XYZ file of N, CA, C and O in Angstrom:
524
model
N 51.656 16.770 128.283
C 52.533 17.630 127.526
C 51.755 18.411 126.464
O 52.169 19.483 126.022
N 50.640 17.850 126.081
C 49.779 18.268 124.939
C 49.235 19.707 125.486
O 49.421 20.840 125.041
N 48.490 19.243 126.623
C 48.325 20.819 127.088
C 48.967 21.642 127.665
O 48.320 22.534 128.212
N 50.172 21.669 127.753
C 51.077 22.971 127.966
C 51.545 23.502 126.946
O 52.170 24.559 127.026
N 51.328 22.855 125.752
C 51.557 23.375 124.434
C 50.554 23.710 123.914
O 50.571 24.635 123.102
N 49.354 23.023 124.252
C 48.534 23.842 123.393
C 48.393 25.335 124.220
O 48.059 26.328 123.573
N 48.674 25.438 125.736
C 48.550 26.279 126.725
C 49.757 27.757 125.796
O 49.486 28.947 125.633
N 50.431 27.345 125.579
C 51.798 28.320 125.390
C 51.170 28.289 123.523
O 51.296 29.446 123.122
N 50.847 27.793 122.890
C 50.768 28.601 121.533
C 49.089 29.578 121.848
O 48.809 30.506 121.090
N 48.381 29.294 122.719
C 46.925 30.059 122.671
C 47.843 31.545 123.634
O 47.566 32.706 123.333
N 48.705 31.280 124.549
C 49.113 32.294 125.101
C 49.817 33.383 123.690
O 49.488 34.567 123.608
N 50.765 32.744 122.713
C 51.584 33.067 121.520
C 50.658 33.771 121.008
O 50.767 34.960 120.710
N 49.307 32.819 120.821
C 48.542 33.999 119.530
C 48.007 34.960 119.824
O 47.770 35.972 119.164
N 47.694 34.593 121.252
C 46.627 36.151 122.162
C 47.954 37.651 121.771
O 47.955 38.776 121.270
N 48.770 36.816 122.313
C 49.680 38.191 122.131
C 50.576 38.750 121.232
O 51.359 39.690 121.364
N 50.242 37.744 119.947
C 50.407 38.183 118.809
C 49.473 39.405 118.272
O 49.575 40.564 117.869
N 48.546 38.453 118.512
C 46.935 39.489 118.039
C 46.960 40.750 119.034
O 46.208 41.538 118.461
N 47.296 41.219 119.915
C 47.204 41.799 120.711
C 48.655 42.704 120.274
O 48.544 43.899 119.997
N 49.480 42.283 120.255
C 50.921 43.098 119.446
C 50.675 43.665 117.903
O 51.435 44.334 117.203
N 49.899 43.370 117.741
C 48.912 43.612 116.124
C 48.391 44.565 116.250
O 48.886 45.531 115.670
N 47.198 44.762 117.027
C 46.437 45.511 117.553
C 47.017 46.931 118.129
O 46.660 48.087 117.904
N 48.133 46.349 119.023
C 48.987 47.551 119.560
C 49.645 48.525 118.260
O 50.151 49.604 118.567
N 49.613 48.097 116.815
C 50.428 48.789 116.028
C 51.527 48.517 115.360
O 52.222 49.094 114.524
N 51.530 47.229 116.069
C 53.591 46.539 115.513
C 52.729 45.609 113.884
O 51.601 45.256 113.542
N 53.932 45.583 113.413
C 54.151 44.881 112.572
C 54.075 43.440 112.756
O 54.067 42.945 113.883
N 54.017 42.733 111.667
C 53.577 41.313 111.708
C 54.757 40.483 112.459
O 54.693 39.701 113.407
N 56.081 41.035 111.531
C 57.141 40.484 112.463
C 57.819 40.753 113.630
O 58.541 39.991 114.274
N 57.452 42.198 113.908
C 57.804 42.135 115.433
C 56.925 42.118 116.449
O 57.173 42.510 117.589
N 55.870 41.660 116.059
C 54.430 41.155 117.047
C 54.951 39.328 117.384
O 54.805 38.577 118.349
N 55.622 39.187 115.963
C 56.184 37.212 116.660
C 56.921 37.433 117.368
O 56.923 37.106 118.554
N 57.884 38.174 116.664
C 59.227 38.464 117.853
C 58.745 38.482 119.586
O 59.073 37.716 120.492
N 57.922 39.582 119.592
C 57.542 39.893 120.943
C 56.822 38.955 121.472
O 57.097 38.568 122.608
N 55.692 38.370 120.712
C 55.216 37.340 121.169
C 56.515 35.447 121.731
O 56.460 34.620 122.641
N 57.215 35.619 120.807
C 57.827 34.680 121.243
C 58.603 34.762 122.300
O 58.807 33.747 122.966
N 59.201 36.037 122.660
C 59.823 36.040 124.145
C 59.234 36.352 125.287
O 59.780 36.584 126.366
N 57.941 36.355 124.988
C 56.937 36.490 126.285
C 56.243 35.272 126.236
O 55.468 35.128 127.182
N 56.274 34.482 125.546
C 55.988 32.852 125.568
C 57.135 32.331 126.147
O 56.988 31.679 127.180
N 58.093 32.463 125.756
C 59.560 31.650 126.315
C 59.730 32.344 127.544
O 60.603 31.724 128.151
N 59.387 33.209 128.154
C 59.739 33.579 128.916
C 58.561 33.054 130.453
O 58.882 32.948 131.637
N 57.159 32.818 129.780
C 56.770 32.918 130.637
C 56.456 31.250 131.010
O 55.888 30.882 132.038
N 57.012 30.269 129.828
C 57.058 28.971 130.119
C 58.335 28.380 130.377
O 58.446 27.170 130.571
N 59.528 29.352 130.392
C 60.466 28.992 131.348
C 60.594 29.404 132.774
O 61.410 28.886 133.537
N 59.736 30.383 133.125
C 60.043 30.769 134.647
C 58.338 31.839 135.053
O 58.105 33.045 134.984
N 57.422 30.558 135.489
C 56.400 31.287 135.318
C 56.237 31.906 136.892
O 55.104 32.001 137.364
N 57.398 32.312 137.664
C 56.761 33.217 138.707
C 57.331 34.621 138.178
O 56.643 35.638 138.269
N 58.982 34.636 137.463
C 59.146 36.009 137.047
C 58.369 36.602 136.234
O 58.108 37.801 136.325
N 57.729 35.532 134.995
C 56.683 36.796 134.613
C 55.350 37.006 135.244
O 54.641 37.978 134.983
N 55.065 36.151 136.002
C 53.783 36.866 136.400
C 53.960 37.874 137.513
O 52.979 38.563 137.793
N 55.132 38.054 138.212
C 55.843 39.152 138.983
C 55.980 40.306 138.584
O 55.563 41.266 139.233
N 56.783 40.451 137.084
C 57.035 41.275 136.113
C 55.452 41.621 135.782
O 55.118 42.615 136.427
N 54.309 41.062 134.915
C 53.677 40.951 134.823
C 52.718 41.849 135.681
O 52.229 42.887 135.237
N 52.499 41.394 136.881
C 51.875 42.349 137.639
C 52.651 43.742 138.800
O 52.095 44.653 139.413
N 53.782 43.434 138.725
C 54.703 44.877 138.975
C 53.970 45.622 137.623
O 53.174 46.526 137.880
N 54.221 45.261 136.146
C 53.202 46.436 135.232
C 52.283 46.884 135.317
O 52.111 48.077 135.070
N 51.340 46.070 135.706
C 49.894 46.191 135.598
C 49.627 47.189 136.865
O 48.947 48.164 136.545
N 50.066 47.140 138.389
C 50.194 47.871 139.581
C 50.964 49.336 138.995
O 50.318 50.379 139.095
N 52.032 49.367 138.529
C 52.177 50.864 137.981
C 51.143 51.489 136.935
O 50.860 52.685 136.863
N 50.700 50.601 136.243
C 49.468 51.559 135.546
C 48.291 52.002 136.072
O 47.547 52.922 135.731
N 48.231 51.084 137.091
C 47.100 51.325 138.271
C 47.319 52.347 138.655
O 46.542 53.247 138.334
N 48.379 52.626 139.441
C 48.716 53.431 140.316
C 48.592 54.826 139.381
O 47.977 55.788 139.841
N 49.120 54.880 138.233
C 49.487 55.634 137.353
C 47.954 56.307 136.282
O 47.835 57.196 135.439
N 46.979 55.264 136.939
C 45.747 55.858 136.608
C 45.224 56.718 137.557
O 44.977 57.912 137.386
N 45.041 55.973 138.709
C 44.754 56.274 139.883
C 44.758 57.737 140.025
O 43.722 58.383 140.189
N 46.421 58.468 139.936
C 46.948 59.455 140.296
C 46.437 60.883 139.051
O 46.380 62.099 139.239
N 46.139 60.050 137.814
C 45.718 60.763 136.729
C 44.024 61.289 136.979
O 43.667 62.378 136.529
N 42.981 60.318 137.801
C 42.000 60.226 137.825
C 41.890 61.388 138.968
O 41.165 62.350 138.714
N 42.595 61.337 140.240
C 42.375 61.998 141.200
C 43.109 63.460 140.794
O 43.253 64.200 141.768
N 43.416 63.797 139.982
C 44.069 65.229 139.361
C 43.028 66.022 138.229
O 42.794 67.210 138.007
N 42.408 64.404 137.484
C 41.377 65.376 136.844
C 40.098 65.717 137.740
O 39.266 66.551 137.383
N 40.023 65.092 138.782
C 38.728 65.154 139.745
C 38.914 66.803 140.418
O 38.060 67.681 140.543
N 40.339 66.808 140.769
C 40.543 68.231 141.257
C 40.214 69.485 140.405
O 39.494 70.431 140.726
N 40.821 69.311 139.376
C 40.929 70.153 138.169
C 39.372 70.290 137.966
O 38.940 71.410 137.694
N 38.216 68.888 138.115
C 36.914 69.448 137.579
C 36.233 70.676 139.023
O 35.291 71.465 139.103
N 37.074 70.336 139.720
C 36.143 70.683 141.336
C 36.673 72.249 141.050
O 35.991 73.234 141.332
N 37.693 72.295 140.585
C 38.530 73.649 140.736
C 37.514 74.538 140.131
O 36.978 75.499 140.683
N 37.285 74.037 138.751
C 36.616 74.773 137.677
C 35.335 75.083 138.208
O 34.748 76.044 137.709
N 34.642 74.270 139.382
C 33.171 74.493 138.962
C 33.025 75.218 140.374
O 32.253 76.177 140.352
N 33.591 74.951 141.527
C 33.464 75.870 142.715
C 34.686 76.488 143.048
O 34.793 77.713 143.098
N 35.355 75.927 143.216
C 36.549 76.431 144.203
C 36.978 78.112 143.930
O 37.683 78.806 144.662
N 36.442 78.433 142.887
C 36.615 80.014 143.023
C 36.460 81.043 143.549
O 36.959 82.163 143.658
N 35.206 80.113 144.041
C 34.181 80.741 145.313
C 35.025 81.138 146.864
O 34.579 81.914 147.709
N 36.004 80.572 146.931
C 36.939 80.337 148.096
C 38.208 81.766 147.931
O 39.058 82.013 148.787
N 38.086 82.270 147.074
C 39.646 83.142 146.548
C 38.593 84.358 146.275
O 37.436 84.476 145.873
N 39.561 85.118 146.681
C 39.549 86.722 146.956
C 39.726 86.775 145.297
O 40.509 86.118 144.611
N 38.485 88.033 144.761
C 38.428 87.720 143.247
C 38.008 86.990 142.342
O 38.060 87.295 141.150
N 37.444 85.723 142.882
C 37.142 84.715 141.775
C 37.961 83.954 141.000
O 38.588 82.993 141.446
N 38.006 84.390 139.642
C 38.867 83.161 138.815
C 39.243 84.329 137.967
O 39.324 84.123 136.756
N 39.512 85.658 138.476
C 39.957 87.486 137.718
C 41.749 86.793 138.053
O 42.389 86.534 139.072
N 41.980 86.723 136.738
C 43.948 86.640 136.923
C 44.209 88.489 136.503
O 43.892 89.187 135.540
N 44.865 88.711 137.661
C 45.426 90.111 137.582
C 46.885 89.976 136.748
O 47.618 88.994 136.866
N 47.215 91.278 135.778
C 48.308 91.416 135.286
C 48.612 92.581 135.282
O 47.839 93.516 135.488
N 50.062 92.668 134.988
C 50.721 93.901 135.824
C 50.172 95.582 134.733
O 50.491 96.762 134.874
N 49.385 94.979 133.860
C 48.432 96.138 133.115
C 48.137 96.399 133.907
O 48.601 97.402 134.451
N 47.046 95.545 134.533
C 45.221 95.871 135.155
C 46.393 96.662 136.556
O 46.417 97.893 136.580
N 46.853 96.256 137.109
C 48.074 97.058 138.063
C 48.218 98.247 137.996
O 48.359 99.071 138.900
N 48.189 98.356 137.017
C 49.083 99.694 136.380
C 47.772 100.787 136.442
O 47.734 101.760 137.194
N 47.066 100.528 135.801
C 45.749 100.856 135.313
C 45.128 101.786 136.557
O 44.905 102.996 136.612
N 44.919 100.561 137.670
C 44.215 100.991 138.956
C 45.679 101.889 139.673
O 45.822 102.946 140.288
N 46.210 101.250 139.391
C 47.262 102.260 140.373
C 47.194 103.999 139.869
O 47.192 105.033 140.537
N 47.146 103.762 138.491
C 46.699 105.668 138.049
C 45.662 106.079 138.046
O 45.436 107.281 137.907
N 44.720 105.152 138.205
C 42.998 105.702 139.218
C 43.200 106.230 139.957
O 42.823 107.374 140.212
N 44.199 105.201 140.814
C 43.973 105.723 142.848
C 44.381 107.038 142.677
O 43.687 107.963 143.096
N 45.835 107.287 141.887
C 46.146 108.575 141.883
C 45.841 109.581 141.424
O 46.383 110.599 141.853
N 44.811 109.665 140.329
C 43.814 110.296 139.792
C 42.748 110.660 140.665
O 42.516 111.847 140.891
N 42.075 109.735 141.176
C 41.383 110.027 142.313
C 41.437 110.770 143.789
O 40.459 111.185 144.410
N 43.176 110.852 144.301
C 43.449 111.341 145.125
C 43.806 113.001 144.928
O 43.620 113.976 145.656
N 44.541 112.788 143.283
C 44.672 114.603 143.026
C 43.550 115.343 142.157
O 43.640 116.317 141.410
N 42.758 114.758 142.418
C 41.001 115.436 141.934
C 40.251 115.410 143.236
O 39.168 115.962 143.042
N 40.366 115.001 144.487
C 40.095 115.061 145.705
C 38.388 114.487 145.288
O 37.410 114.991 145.840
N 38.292 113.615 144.468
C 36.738 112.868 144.037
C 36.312 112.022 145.182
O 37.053 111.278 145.825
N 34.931 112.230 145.386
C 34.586 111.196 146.368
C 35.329 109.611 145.677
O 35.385 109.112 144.553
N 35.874 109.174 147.216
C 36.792 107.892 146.381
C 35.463 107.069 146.319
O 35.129 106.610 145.227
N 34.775 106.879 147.292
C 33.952 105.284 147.487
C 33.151 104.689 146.151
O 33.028 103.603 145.585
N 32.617 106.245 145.967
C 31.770 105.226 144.085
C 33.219 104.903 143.441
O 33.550 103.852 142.892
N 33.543 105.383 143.525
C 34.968 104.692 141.927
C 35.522 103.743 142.440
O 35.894 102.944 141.580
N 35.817 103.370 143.697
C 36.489 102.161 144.657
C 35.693 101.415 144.587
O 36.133 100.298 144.314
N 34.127 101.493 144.762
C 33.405 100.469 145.163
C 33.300 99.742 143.712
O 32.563 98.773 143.530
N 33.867 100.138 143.008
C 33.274 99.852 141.647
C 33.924 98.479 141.756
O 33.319 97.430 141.975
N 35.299 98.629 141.566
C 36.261 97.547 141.326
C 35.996 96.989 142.311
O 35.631 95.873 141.940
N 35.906 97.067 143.951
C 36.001 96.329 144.620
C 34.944 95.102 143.828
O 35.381 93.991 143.529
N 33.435 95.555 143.549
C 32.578 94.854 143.160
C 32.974 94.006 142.254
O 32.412 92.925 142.432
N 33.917 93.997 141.070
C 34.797 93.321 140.022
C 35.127 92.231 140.737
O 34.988 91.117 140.232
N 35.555 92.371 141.869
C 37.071 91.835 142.592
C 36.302 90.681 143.614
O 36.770 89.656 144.111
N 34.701 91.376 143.736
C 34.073 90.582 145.127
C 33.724 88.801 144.375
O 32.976 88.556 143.428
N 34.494 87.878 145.130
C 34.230 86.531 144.510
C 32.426 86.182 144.577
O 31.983 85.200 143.982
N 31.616 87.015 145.282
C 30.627 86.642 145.650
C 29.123 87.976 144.749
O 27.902 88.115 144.693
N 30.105 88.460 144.367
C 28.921 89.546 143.414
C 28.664 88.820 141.983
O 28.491 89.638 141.078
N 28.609 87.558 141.615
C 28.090 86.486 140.029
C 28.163 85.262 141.063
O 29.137 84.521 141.194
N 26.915 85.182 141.799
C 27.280 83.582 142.443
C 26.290 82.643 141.522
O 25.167 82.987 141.153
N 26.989 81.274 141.196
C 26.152 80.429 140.566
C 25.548 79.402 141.822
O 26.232 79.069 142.790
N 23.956 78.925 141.570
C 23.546 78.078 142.383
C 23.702 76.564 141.963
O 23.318 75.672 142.719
């Protein structure tokens, strides 16, 4: 009997100290600590069920965080390379802009290709390649 008590107050203080740590207050670190002691020395398969149902959602819940920033780094460092333009976000200015070129260009009858090729070159994902 000695050691299931001493078992359940070393469990009490870990997660006192640990409810401390988290930020709570002195008295609602016992509080909490005492119903996760009573709880887990009256019915020790629900909490270790409970217990690790938590621990598996944070997993999972890392997991899903880890593989989003992995994308996000891949995005940044190549994937631009793949898209027409690069990493150029068009707005309905820059739109506007070229659209009264083209037409500038068509009622001045100007050779189009230097003034086209220009932007195209802006636009080419592959004219600033990094190695």
């Amino acid at each position: 009997m000695k050691k299931i008590a001493g078992g359940g107050s070393l469990i009490f203080g870990v997660d006192t100290a640990m409810n401390l740590h988290d930020g709570n207050d002195l008295g609602t670190s016992v509080m909490k600590a005492g119903v996760t002691t009573a709880m887990s020395a009256s019915n020790p398969g629900l909490y270790f069920g409970l217990t690790a149902a938590s621990m598996a959602g944070e997993g999972y819940w890392a997991l899903q965080n880890f593989k989003y920033q992995k994308k996000q780094w891949w995005n940044a460092q190549y994937a631009y390379n793949n898209e027409v333009g690069g990493n150029y976000v068009d707005t309905q200015r820059a739109q506007t802009m070229r659209q009264a070129a083209v037409q500038a260009i068509q009622g001045s009858k100007m050779n189009a290709r230097s003034a086209l090729g220009g932007e195209a070159k802006i636009l080419n994902p592959y004219s600033q390649r990094r190695y």
